[in-house]
Amino acid sequence: MVFPSKPPEPGSMNRLVRKHPSLFGVPFLLIMVGASYGLTLFTQTRYDLHDQKVKNVTKEQELKLKKDRKKFDIREEYFRLSAQADEDWEPRRIQRPAGLPEWGVPPTTPP
């Protein structure tokens, strides 16, 4: 098989690109630069959301405590301890030292 010495005629689009290469290059560069900026916005949003999720950690998660534990209430603890204190001791009256009057009664003679 013998190839013809004359190459096939280029199409109209091929001739246009050969005459004005910017018709192909400028849109290509615009797409590349625009995509770069677009992806920058998406990745920044992704990292911001991840950073926000990491910062929104509760005290329990921070301290790695159990979630099913009872919450601490200072008033409840006070009442529990005061009730416990009433059970553990019994008030007794002791003998006063000699010469010391009962409460509310002023001494008859100055010391």
PDB file of N, CA and C in Angstrom:
ATOM      1  N   MET A   1       0.834  -1.158   0.000  1.00  0.00           N
ATOM      2  CA  MET A   1       0.000   0.000   0.000  1.00  0.00           C
ATOM      3  C   MET A   1       0.889   1.235   0.000  1.00  0.00           C
ATOM      4  N   VAL A   2       0.539   2.122  -0.847  1.00  0.00           N
ATOM      5  CA  VAL A   2       1.326   3.347  -1.000  1.00  0.00           C
ATOM      6  C   VAL A   2       0.492   4.509  -0.462  1.00  0.00           C
ATOM      7  N   PHE A   3       1.137   5.314   0.415  1.00  0.00           N
ATOM      8  CA  PHE A   3       0.448   6.484   0.960  1.00  0.00           C
ATOM      9  C   PHE A   3       0.603   7.653   0.013  1.00  0.00           C
ATOM     10  N   PRO A   4      -0.437   8.435  -0.097  1.00  0.00           N
ATOM     11  CA  PRO A   4      -0.319   9.598  -0.979  1.00  0.00           C
ATOM     12  C   PRO A   4       0.659  10.607  -0.403  1.00  0.00           C
ATOM     13  N   SER A   5       1.338  11.315  -1.238  1.00  0.00           N
ATOM     14  CA  SER A   5       2.329  12.287  -0.803  1.00  0.00           C
ATOM     15  C   SER A   5       1.690  13.523  -0.201  1.00  0.00           C
ATOM     16  N   LYS A   6       0.450  13.735  -0.477  1.00  0.00           N
ATOM     17  CA  LYS A   6      -0.247  14.919   0.023  1.00  0.00           C
ATOM     18  C   LYS A   6      -1.100  14.521   1.244  1.00  0.00           C
ATOM     19  N   PRO A   7      -0.876  15.184   2.401  1.00  0.00           N
ATOM     20  CA  PRO A   7      -1.679  14.837   3.572  1.00  0.00           C
ATOM     21  C   PRO A   7      -3.118  15.296   3.379  1.00  0.00           C
ATOM     22  N   PRO A   8      -4.048  14.700   4.159  1.00  0.00           N
ATOM     23  CA  PRO A   8      -5.451  15.113   4.015  1.00  0.00           C
ATOM     24  C   PRO A   8      -5.635  16.558   4.459  1.00  0.00           C
ATOM     25  N   GLU A   9      -6.619  17.199   3.920  1.00  0.00           N
ATOM     26  CA  GLU A   9      -6.864  18.611   4.251  1.00  0.00           C
ATOM     27  C   GLU A   9      -7.365  18.735   5.685  1.00  0.00           C
ATOM     28  N   PRO A  10      -6.765  19.683   6.418  1.00  0.00           N
ATOM     29  CA  PRO A  10      -7.235  19.880   7.789  1.00  0.00           C
ATOM     30  C   PRO A  10      -8.630  20.499   7.782  1.00  0.00           C
ATOM     31  N   GLY A  11      -9.395  20.184   8.842  1.00  0.00           N
ATOM     32  CA  GLY A  11     -10.744  20.729   8.937  1.00  0.00           C
ATOM     33  C   GLY A  11     -10.717  22.199   9.303  1.00  0.00           C
ATOM     34  N   SER A  12     -11.880  22.794   9.283  1.00  0.00           N
ATOM     35  CA  SER A  12     -11.976  24.227   9.568  1.00  0.00           C
ATOM     36  C   SER A  12     -11.593  24.532  11.026  1.00  0.00           C
ATOM     37  N   MET A  13     -11.923  23.632  11.927  1.00  0.00           N
ATOM     38  CA  MET A  13     -11.573  23.850  13.338  1.00  0.00           C
ATOM     39  C   MET A  13     -10.064  23.763  13.541  1.00  0.00           C
ATOM     40  N   ASN A  14      -9.440  22.843  12.847  1.00  0.00           N
ATOM     41  CA  ASN A  14      -7.999  22.682  12.954  1.00  0.00           C
ATOM     42  C   ASN A  14      -7.292  23.928  12.428  1.00  0.00           C
ATOM     43  N   ARG A  15      -7.777  24.463  11.320  1.00  0.00           N
ATOM     44  CA  ARG A  15      -7.166  25.683  10.764  1.00  0.00           C
ATOM     45  C   ARG A  15      -7.352  26.867  11.710  1.00  0.00           C
ATOM     46  N   LEU A  16      -8.515  26.948  12.361  1.00  0.00           N
ATOM     47  CA  LEU A  16      -8.808  28.056  13.269  1.00  0.00           C
ATOM     48  C   LEU A  16      -7.896  28.010  14.500  1.00  0.00           C
ATOM     49  N   VAL A  17      -7.656  26.819  15.035  1.00  0.00           N
ATOM     50  CA  VAL A  17      -6.793  26.677  16.211  1.00  0.00           C
ATOM     51  C   VAL A  17      -5.344  26.957  15.834  1.00  0.00           C
ATOM     52  N   ARG A  18      -4.950  26.560  14.621  1.00  0.00           N
ATOM     53  CA  ARG A  18      -3.569  26.836  14.194  1.00  0.00           C
ATOM     54  C   ARG A  18      -3.340  28.336  14.006  1.00  0.00           C
ATOM     55  N   LYS A  19      -4.342  29.043  13.524  1.00  0.00           N
ATOM     56  CA  LYS A  19      -4.202  30.481  13.315  1.00  0.00           C
ATOM     57  C   LYS A  19      -4.243  31.246  14.649  1.00  0.00           C
ATOM     58  N   HIS A  20      -5.165  30.839  15.538  1.00  0.00           N
ATOM     59  CA  HIS A  20      -5.363  31.525  16.825  1.00  0.00           C
ATOM     60  C   HIS A  20      -5.296  30.496  17.960  1.00  0.00           C
ATOM     61  N   PRO A  21      -4.092  30.193  18.457  1.00  0.00           N
ATOM     62  CA  PRO A  21      -3.983  29.182  19.517  1.00  0.00           C
ATOM     63  C   PRO A  21      -4.637  29.605  20.828  1.00  0.00           C
ATOM     64  N   SER A  22      -4.856  30.900  20.989  1.00  0.00           N
ATOM     65  CA  SER A  22      -5.476  31.369  22.229  1.00  0.00           C
ATOM     66  C   SER A  22      -6.929  30.907  22.347  1.00  0.00           C
ATOM     67  N   LEU A  23      -7.563  30.546  21.233  1.00  0.00           N
ATOM     68  CA  LEU A  23      -8.941  30.064  21.288  1.00  0.00           C
ATOM     69  C   LEU A  23      -9.041  28.764  22.096  1.00  0.00           C
ATOM     70  N   PHE A  24      -7.984  28.007  22.120  1.00  0.00           N
ATOM     71  CA  PHE A  24      -7.959  26.785  22.903  1.00  0.00           C
ATOM     72  C   PHE A  24      -7.306  27.024  24.270  1.00  0.00           C
ATOM     73  N   GLY A  25      -6.261  27.826  24.328  1.00  0.00           N
ATOM     74  CA  GLY A  25      -5.471  27.991  25.550  1.00  0.00           C
ATOM     75  C   GLY A  25      -6.140  28.831  26.620  1.00  0.00           C
ATOM     76  N   VAL A  26      -6.784  29.934  26.240  1.00  0.00           N
ATOM     77  CA  VAL A  26      -7.377  30.838  27.227  1.00  0.00           C
ATOM     78  C   VAL A  26      -8.522  30.155  27.991  1.00  0.00           C
ATOM     79  N   PRO A  27      -9.475  29.528  27.324  1.00  0.00           N
ATOM     80  CA  PRO A  27     -10.526  28.850  28.105  1.00  0.00           C
ATOM     81  C   PRO A  27      -9.969  27.734  28.992  1.00  0.00           C
ATOM     82  N   PHE A  28      -8.961  27.040  28.504  1.00  0.00           N
ATOM     83  CA  PHE A  28      -8.355  25.984  29.303  1.00  0.00           C
ATOM     84  C   PHE A  28      -7.745  26.554  30.580  1.00  0.00           C
ATOM     85  N   LEU A  29      -7.005  27.658  30.439  1.00  0.00           N
ATOM     86  CA  LEU A  29      -6.397  28.285  31.614  1.00  0.00           C
ATOM     87  C   LEU A  29      -7.459  28.849  32.562  1.00  0.00           C
ATOM     88  N   LEU A  30      -8.524  29.429  32.010  1.00  0.00           N
ATOM     89  CA  LEU A  30      -9.600  29.946  32.855  1.00  0.00           C
ATOM     90  C   LEU A  30     -10.265  28.825  33.660  1.00  0.00           C
ATOM     91  N   ILE A  31     -10.474  27.695  33.029  1.00  0.00           N
ATOM     92  CA  ILE A  31     -11.075  26.560  33.733  1.00  0.00           C
ATOM     93  C   ILE A  31     -10.139  26.057  34.832  1.00  0.00           C
ATOM     94  N   MET A  32      -8.856  25.966  34.543  1.00  0.00           N
ATOM     95  CA  MET A  32      -7.899  25.470  35.543  1.00  0.00           C
ATOM     96  C   MET A  32      -7.813  26.410  36.751  1.00  0.00           C
ATOM     97  N   VAL A  33      -7.712  27.715  36.501  1.00  0.00           N
ATOM     98  CA  VAL A  33      -7.607  28.685  37.590  1.00  0.00           C
ATOM     99  C   VAL A  33      -8.922  28.753  38.375  1.00  0.00           C
ATOM    100  N   GLY A  34     -10.038  28.774  37.667  1.00  0.00           N
ATOM    101  CA  GLY A  34     -11.352  28.814  38.333  1.00  0.00           C
ATOM    102  C   GLY A  34     -11.598  27.576  39.181  1.00  0.00           C
ATOM    103  N   ALA A  35     -11.215  26.424  38.666  1.00  0.00           N
ATOM    104  CA  ALA A  35     -11.392  25.187  39.433  1.00  0.00           C
ATOM    105  C   ALA A  35     -10.516  25.207  40.680  1.00  0.00           C
ATOM    106  N   SER A  36      -9.335  25.767  40.571  1.00  0.00           N
ATOM    107  CA  SER A  36      -8.449  25.852  41.722  1.00  0.00           C
ATOM    108  C   SER A  36      -9.080  26.692  42.832  1.00  0.00           C
ATOM    109  N   TYR A  37      -9.614  27.848  42.473  1.00  0.00           N
ATOM    110  CA  TYR A  37     -10.274  28.681  43.475  1.00  0.00           C
ATOM    111  C   TYR A  37     -11.532  28.018  44.018  1.00  0.00           C
ATOM    112  N   GLY A  38     -12.300  27.372  43.163  1.00  0.00           N
ATOM    113  CA  GLY A  38     -13.511  26.672  43.615  1.00  0.00           C
ATOM    114  C   GLY A  38     -13.185  25.559  44.591  1.00  0.00           C
ATOM    115  N   LEU A  39     -12.169  24.790  44.293  1.00  0.00           N
ATOM    116  CA  LEU A  39     -11.779  23.705  45.198  1.00  0.00           C
ATOM    117  C   LEU A  39     -11.209  24.260  46.507  1.00  0.00           C
ATOM    118  N   THR A  40     -10.577  25.419  46.440  1.00  0.00           N
ATOM    119  CA  THR A  40     -10.068  26.050  47.656  1.00  0.00           C
ATOM    120  C   THR A  40     -11.218  26.371  48.604  1.00  0.00           C
ATOM    121  N   LEU A  41     -12.317  26.895  48.070  1.00  0.00           N
ATOM    122  CA  LEU A  41     -13.475  27.215  48.910  1.00  0.00           C
ATOM    123  C   LEU A  41     -14.070  25.952  49.522  1.00  0.00           C
ATOM    124  N   PHE A  42     -14.198  24.890  48.724  1.00  0.00           N
ATOM    125  CA  PHE A  42     -14.759  23.642  49.239  1.00  0.00           C
ATOM    126  C   PHE A  42     -13.876  23.034  50.327  1.00  0.00           C
ATOM    127  N   THR A  43     -12.573  23.015  50.097  1.00  0.00           N
ATOM    128  CA  THR A  43     -11.691  22.416  51.100  1.00  0.00           C
ATOM    129  C   THR A  43     -11.646  23.266  52.367  1.00  0.00           C
ATOM    130  N   GLN A  44     -11.695  24.590  52.234  1.00  0.00           N
ATOM    131  CA  GLN A  44     -11.717  25.448  53.416  1.00  0.00           C
ATOM    132  C   GLN A  44     -12.981  25.214  54.230  1.00  0.00           C
ATOM    133  N   THR A  45     -14.112  25.065  53.558  1.00  0.00           N
ATOM    134  CA  THR A  45     -15.367  24.772  54.250  1.00  0.00           C
ATOM    135  C   THR A  45     -15.274  23.443  54.978  1.00  0.00           C
ATOM    136  N   ARG A  46     -14.675  22.467  54.338  1.00  0.00           N
ATOM    137  CA  ARG A  46     -14.522  21.141  54.944  1.00  0.00           C
ATOM    138  C   ARG A  46     -13.686  21.225  56.215  1.00  0.00           C
ATOM    139  N   TYR A  47     -12.566  21.920  56.150  1.00  0.00           N
ATOM    140  CA  TYR A  47     -11.704  22.028  57.326  1.00  0.00           C
ATOM    141  C   TYR A  47     -12.350  22.865  58.423  1.00  0.00           C
ATOM    142  N   ASP A  48     -13.113  23.893  58.058  1.00  0.00           N
ATOM    143  CA  ASP A  48     -13.804  24.697  59.066  1.00  0.00           C
ATOM    144  C   ASP A  48     -14.847  23.866  59.805  1.00  0.00           C
ATOM    145  N   LEU A  49     -15.619  23.072  59.082  1.00  0.00           N
ATOM    146  CA  LEU A  49     -16.627  22.225  59.722  1.00  0.00           C
ATOM    147  C   LEU A  49     -15.974  21.191  60.630  1.00  0.00           C
ATOM    148  N   HIS A  50     -14.880  20.618  60.187  1.00  0.00           N
ATOM    149  CA  HIS A  50     -14.174  19.636  61.015  1.00  0.00           C
ATOM    150  C   HIS A  50     -13.624  20.293  62.273  1.00  0.00           C
ATOM    151  N   ASP A  51     -13.082  21.486  62.136  1.00  0.00           N
ATOM    152  CA  ASP A  51     -12.528  22.209  63.279  1.00  0.00           C
ATOM    153  C   ASP A  51     -13.628  22.567  64.270  1.00  0.00           C
ATOM    154  N   GLN A  52     -14.787  22.963  63.760  1.00  0.00           N
ATOM    155  CA  GLN A  52     -15.912  23.315  64.616  1.00  0.00           C
ATOM    156  C   GLN A  52     -16.413  22.080  65.358  1.00  0.00           C
ATOM    157  N   LYS A  53     -16.454  20.945  64.697  1.00  0.00           N
ATOM    158  CA  LYS A  53     -16.911  19.718  65.330  1.00  0.00           C
ATOM    159  C   LYS A  53     -15.954  19.293  66.436  1.00  0.00           C
ATOM    160  N   VAL A  54     -14.677  19.488  66.221  1.00  0.00           N
ATOM    161  CA  VAL A  54     -13.691  19.118  67.237  1.00  0.00           C
ATOM    162  C   VAL A  54     -13.781  20.059  68.435  1.00  0.00           C
ATOM    163  N   LYS A  55     -14.063  21.323  68.207  1.00  0.00           N
ATOM    164  CA  LYS A  55     -14.138  22.286  69.302  1.00  0.00           C
ATOM    165  C   LYS A  55     -15.396  22.126  70.130  1.00  0.00           C
ATOM    166  N   ASN A  56     -16.473  21.602  69.557  1.00  0.00           N
ATOM    167  CA  ASN A  56     -17.725  21.436  70.278  1.00  0.00           C
ATOM    168  C   ASN A  56     -17.733  20.130  71.055  1.00  0.00           C
ATOM    169  N   VAL A  57     -16.786  19.973  71.942  1.00  0.00           N
ATOM    170  CA  VAL A  57     -16.681  18.775  72.761  1.00  0.00           C
ATOM    171  C   VAL A  57     -17.202  19.124  74.146  1.00  0.00           C
ATOM    172  N   THR A  58     -18.077  18.290  74.671  1.00  0.00           N
ATOM    173  CA  THR A  58     -18.620  18.563  75.997  1.00  0.00           C
ATOM    174  C   THR A  58     -17.565  18.266  77.051  1.00  0.00           C
ATOM    175  N   LYS A  59     -17.844  18.740  78.267  1.00  0.00           N
ATOM    176  CA  LYS A  59     -16.916  18.506  79.375  1.00  0.00           C
ATOM    177  C   LYS A  59     -16.773  17.008  79.639  1.00  0.00           C
ATOM    178  N   GLU A  60     -17.880  16.258  79.529  1.00  0.00           N
ATOM    179  CA  GLU A  60     -17.830  14.819  79.780  1.00  0.00           C
ATOM    180  C   GLU A  60     -16.941  14.117  78.768  1.00  0.00           C
ATOM    181  N   GLN A  61     -17.079  14.511  77.508  1.00  0.00           N
ATOM    182  CA  GLN A  61     -16.239  13.897  76.481  1.00  0.00           C
ATOM    183  C   GLN A  61     -14.785  14.301  76.689  1.00  0.00           C
ATOM    184  N   GLU A  62     -14.581  15.525  77.123  1.00  0.00           N
ATOM    185  CA  GLU A  62     -13.221  16.015  77.346  1.00  0.00           C
ATOM    186  C   GLU A  62     -12.562  15.245  78.486  1.00  0.00           C
ATOM    187  N   LEU A  63     -13.330  14.981  79.533  1.00  0.00           N
ATOM    188  CA  LEU A  63     -12.793  14.276  80.682  1.00  0.00           C
ATOM    189  C   LEU A  63     -12.950  12.756  80.557  1.00  0.00           C
ATOM    190  N   LYS A  64     -13.598  12.318  79.486  1.00  0.00           N
ATOM    191  CA  LYS A  64     -13.831  10.890  79.207  1.00  0.00           C
ATOM    192  C   LYS A  64     -14.597  10.216  80.344  1.00  0.00           C
ATOM    193  N   LEU A  65     -15.678  10.879  80.787  1.00  0.00           N
ATOM    194  CA  LEU A  65     -16.505  10.335  81.845  1.00  0.00           C
ATOM    195  C   LEU A  65     -17.647   9.519  81.253  1.00  0.00           C
ATOM    196  N   LYS A  66     -18.267   8.702  82.090  1.00  0.00           N
ATOM    197  CA  LYS A  66     -19.403   7.903  81.643  1.00  0.00           C
ATOM    198  C   LYS A  66     -20.597   8.820  81.410  1.00  0.00           C
ATOM    199  N   LYS A  67     -21.383   8.507  80.392  1.00  0.00           N
ATOM    200  CA  LYS A  67     -22.535   9.353  80.079  1.00  0.00           C
ATOM    201  C   LYS A  67     -23.736   9.023  80.948  1.00  0.00           C
ATOM    202  N   ASP A  68     -23.805   7.822  81.500  1.00  0.00           N
ATOM    203  CA  ASP A  68     -24.980   7.421  82.259  1.00  0.00           C
ATOM    204  C   ASP A  68     -24.853   7.723  83.755  1.00  0.00           C
ATOM    205  N   ARG A  69     -23.841   8.445  84.143  1.00  0.00           N
ATOM    206  CA  ARG A  69     -23.675   8.741  85.555  1.00  0.00           C
ATOM    207  C   ARG A  69     -24.659   9.824  85.984  1.00  0.00           C
ATOM    208  N   LYS A  70     -24.898   9.884  87.293  1.00  0.00           N
ATOM    209  CA  LYS A  70     -25.836  10.851  87.839  1.00  0.00           C
ATOM    210  C   LYS A  70     -25.189  12.229  87.885  1.00  0.00           C
ATOM    211  N   LYS A  71     -25.957  13.239  87.529  1.00  0.00           N
ATOM    212  CA  LYS A  71     -25.447  14.607  87.566  1.00  0.00           C
ATOM    213  C   LYS A  71     -25.301  15.068  89.018  1.00  0.00           C
ATOM    214  N   PHE A  72     -24.315  15.883  89.296  1.00  0.00           N
ATOM    215  CA  PHE A  72     -24.037  16.369  90.639  1.00  0.00           C
ATOM    216  C   PHE A  72     -24.860  17.612  90.912  1.00  0.00           C
ATOM    217  N   ASP A  73     -25.568  17.605  92.048  1.00  0.00           N
ATOM    218  CA  ASP A  73     -26.341  18.773  92.472  1.00  0.00           C
ATOM    219  C   ASP A  73     -25.926  19.099  93.905  1.00  0.00           C
ATOM    220  N   ILE A  74     -25.430  20.298  94.126  1.00  0.00           N
ATOM    221  CA  ILE A  74     -24.886  20.666  95.427  1.00  0.00           C
ATOM    222  C   ILE A  74     -25.969  20.692  96.502  1.00  0.00           C
ATOM    223  N   ARG A  75     -27.193  21.102  96.144  1.00  0.00           N
ATOM    224  CA  ARG A  75     -28.273  21.139  97.140  1.00  0.00           C
ATOM    225  C   ARG A  75     -28.658  19.726  97.579  1.00  0.00           C
ATOM    226  N   GLU A  76     -28.741  18.825  96.627  1.00  0.00           N
ATOM    227  CA  GLU A  76     -29.069  17.433  96.954  1.00  0.00           C
ATOM    228  C   GLU A  76     -27.983  16.816  97.850  1.00  0.00           C
ATOM    229  N   GLU A  77     -26.742  17.123  97.553  1.00  0.00           N
ATOM    230  CA  GLU A  77     -25.640  16.606  98.360  1.00  0.00           C
ATOM    231  C   GLU A  77     -25.679  17.192  99.781  1.00  0.00           C
ATOM    232  N   TYR A  78     -26.030  18.460  99.886  1.00  0.00           N
ATOM    233  CA  TYR A  78     -26.139  19.098 101.205  1.00  0.00           C
ATOM    234  C   TYR A  78     -27.210  18.421 102.043  1.00  0.00           C
ATOM    235  N   PHE A  79     -28.396  18.193 101.457  1.00  0.00           N
ATOM    236  CA  PHE A  79     -29.481  17.560 102.200  1.00  0.00           C
ATOM    237  C   PHE A  79     -29.140  16.119 102.560  1.00  0.00           C
ATOM    238  N   ARG A  80     -28.451  15.429 101.686  1.00  0.00           N
ATOM    239  CA  ARG A  80     -28.067  14.049 101.965  1.00  0.00           C
ATOM    240  C   ARG A  80     -27.087  13.994 103.138  1.00  0.00           C
ATOM    241  N   LEU A  81     -26.105  14.895 103.120  1.00  0.00           N
ATOM    242  CA  LEU A  81     -25.131  14.911 104.211  1.00  0.00           C
ATOM    243  C   LEU A  81     -25.734  15.393 105.523  1.00  0.00           C
ATOM    244  N   SER A  82     -26.650  16.356 105.482  1.00  0.00           N
ATOM    245  CA  SER A  82     -27.274  16.836 106.722  1.00  0.00           C
ATOM    246  C   SER A  82     -28.178  15.758 107.315  1.00  0.00           C
ATOM    247  N   ALA A  83     -28.868  14.981 106.498  1.00  0.00           N
ATOM    248  CA  ALA A  83     -29.689  13.890 107.006  1.00  0.00           C
ATOM    249  C   ALA A  83     -28.807  12.796 107.585  1.00  0.00           C
ATOM    250  N   GLN A  84     -27.682  12.554 106.975  1.00  0.00           N
ATOM    251  CA  GLN A  84     -26.752  11.538 107.456  1.00  0.00           C
ATOM    252  C   GLN A  84     -26.147  11.967 108.792  1.00  0.00           C
ATOM    253  N   ALA A  85     -25.875  13.253 108.949  1.00  0.00           N
ATOM    254  CA  ALA A  85     -25.296  13.761 110.190  1.00  0.00           C
ATOM    255  C   ALA A  85     -26.280  13.615 111.343  1.00  0.00           C
ATOM    256  N   ASP A  86     -27.582  13.751 111.091  1.00  0.00           N
ATOM    257  CA  ASP A  86     -28.591  13.604 112.145  1.00  0.00           C
ATOM    258  C   ASP A  86     -28.646  12.174 112.648  1.00  0.00           C
ATOM    259  N   GLU A  87     -28.350  11.213 111.837  1.00  0.00           N
ATOM    260  CA  GLU A  87     -28.435   9.813 112.225  1.00  0.00           C
ATOM    261  C   GLU A  87     -27.206   9.362 113.010  1.00  0.00           C
ATOM    262  N   ASP A  88     -26.080   9.960 112.785  1.00  0.00           N
ATOM    263  CA  ASP A  88     -24.835   9.459 113.347  1.00  0.00           C
ATOM    264  C   ASP A  88     -24.568   9.894 114.789  1.00  0.00           C
ATOM    265  N   TRP A  89     -25.194  10.914 115.269  1.00  0.00           N
ATOM    266  CA  TRP A  89     -24.874  11.396 116.610  1.00  0.00           C
ATOM    267  C   TRP A  89     -26.146  11.702 117.374  1.00  0.00           C
ATOM    268  N   GLU A  90     -25.972  11.730 118.673  1.00  0.00           N
ATOM    269  CA  GLU A  90     -27.104  12.000 119.547  1.00  0.00           C
ATOM    270  C   GLU A  90     -26.705  13.139 120.480  1.00  0.00           C
ATOM    271  N   PRO A  91     -27.489  14.191 120.531  1.00  0.00           N
ATOM    272  CA  PRO A  91     -27.117  15.307 121.406  1.00  0.00           C
ATOM    273  C   PRO A  91     -27.276  14.920 122.881  1.00  0.00           C
ATOM    274  N   ARG A  92     -26.263  15.189 123.692  1.00  0.00           N
ATOM    275  CA  ARG A  92     -26.300  14.913 125.135  1.00  0.00           C
ATOM    276  C   ARG A  92     -25.908  16.177 125.882  1.00  0.00           C
ATOM    277  N   ARG A  93     -26.477  16.341 126.986  1.00  0.00           N
ATOM    278  CA  ARG A  93     -26.142  17.501 127.822  1.00  0.00           C
ATOM    279  C   ARG A  93     -24.998  17.103 128.746  1.00  0.00           C
ATOM    280  N   ILE A  94     -24.022  17.984 128.833  1.00  0.00           N
ATOM    281  CA  ILE A  94     -22.890  17.707 129.712  1.00  0.00           C
ATOM    282  C   ILE A  94     -22.978  18.597 130.945  1.00  0.00           C
ATOM    283  N   GLN A  95     -22.285  18.197 131.961  1.00  0.00           N
ATOM    284  CA  GLN A  95     -22.261  18.992 133.196  1.00  0.00           C
ATOM    285  C   GLN A  95     -21.411  20.239 132.964  1.00  0.00           C
ATOM    286  N   ARG A  96     -21.902  21.341 133.438  1.00  0.00           N
ATOM    287  CA  ARG A  96     -21.155  22.588 133.314  1.00  0.00           C
ATOM    288  C   ARG A  96     -20.098  22.644 134.410  1.00  0.00           C
ATOM    289  N   PRO A  97     -18.986  23.338 134.091  1.00  0.00           N
ATOM    290  CA  PRO A  97     -17.984  23.505 135.150  1.00  0.00           C
ATOM    291  C   PRO A  97     -18.552  24.326 136.311  1.00  0.00           C
ATOM    292  N   ALA A  98     -17.976  24.161 137.445  1.00  0.00           N
ATOM    293  CA  ALA A  98     -18.471  24.867 138.639  1.00  0.00           C
ATOM    294  C   ALA A  98     -18.314  26.373 138.462  1.00  0.00           C
ATOM    295  N   GLY A  99     -19.328  27.101 138.827  1.00  0.00           N
ATOM    296  CA  GLY A  99     -19.300  28.547 138.761  1.00  0.00           C
ATOM    297  C   GLY A  99     -19.781  29.116 137.428  1.00  0.00           C
ATOM    298  N   LEU A 100     -20.043  28.276 136.442  1.00  0.00           N
ATOM    299  CA  LEU A 100     -20.516  28.758 135.146  1.00  0.00           C
ATOM    300  C   LEU A 100     -22.030  28.664 135.127  1.00  0.00           C
ATOM    301  N   PRO A 101     -22.729  29.788 134.865  1.00  0.00           N
ATOM    302  CA  PRO A 101     -24.198  29.751 134.910  1.00  0.00           C
ATOM    303  C   PRO A 101     -24.784  29.091 133.660  1.00  0.00           C
ATOM    304  N   GLU A 102     -26.067  28.791 133.772  1.00  0.00           N
ATOM    305  CA  GLU A 102     -26.800  28.288 132.610  1.00  0.00           C
ATOM    306  C   GLU A 102     -26.932  29.414 131.588  1.00  0.00           C
ATOM    307  N   TRP A 103     -27.265  29.035 130.343  1.00  0.00           N
ATOM    308  CA  TRP A 103     -27.429  30.051 129.302  1.00  0.00           C
ATOM    309  C   TRP A 103     -28.590  30.958 129.647  1.00  0.00           C
ATOM    310  N   GLY A 104     -28.404  32.231 129.403  1.00  0.00           N
ATOM    311  CA  GLY A 104     -29.477  33.194 129.611  1.00  0.00           C
ATOM    312  C   GLY A 104     -29.548  33.721 131.032  1.00  0.00           C
ATOM    313  N   VAL A 105     -28.813  33.135 131.916  1.00  0.00           N
ATOM    314  CA  VAL A 105     -28.849  33.619 133.302  1.00  0.00           C
ATOM    315  C   VAL A 105     -27.548  34.379 133.539  1.00  0.00           C
ATOM    316  N   PRO A 106     -27.630  35.666 133.860  1.00  0.00           N
ATOM    317  CA  PRO A 106     -26.394  36.435 134.064  1.00  0.00           C
ATOM    318  C   PRO A 106     -25.724  35.992 135.381  1.00  0.00           C
ATOM    319  N   PRO A 107     -24.404  36.104 135.416  1.00  0.00           N
ATOM    320  CA  PRO A 107     -23.732  35.733 136.659  1.00  0.00           C
ATOM    321  C   PRO A 107     -24.129  36.689 137.781  1.00  0.00           C
ATOM    322  N   THR A 108     -24.221  36.150 138.970  1.00  0.00           N
ATOM    323  CA  THR A 108     -24.632  36.974 140.106  1.00  0.00           C
ATOM    324  C   THR A 108     -23.500  37.856 140.599  1.00  0.00           C
ATOM    325  N   THR A 109     -22.289  37.368 140.512  1.00  0.00           N
ATOM    326  CA  THR A 109     -21.153  38.176 140.970  1.00  0.00           C
ATOM    327  C   THR A 109     -20.162  38.327 139.818  1.00  0.00           C
ATOM    328  N   PRO A 110     -19.502  39.493 139.710  1.00  0.00           N
ATOM    329  CA  PRO A 110     -18.515  39.624 138.638  1.00  0.00           C
ATOM    330  C   PRO A 110     -17.300  38.764 138.918  1.00  0.00           C
ATOM    331  N   PRO A 111     -16.646  38.260 137.876  1.00  0.00           N
ATOM    332  CA  PRO A 111     -15.493  37.378 138.094  1.00  0.00           C
ATOM    333  C   PRO A 111     -14.281  38.103 138.621  1.00  0.00           C
TER     334      PRO A 111
END
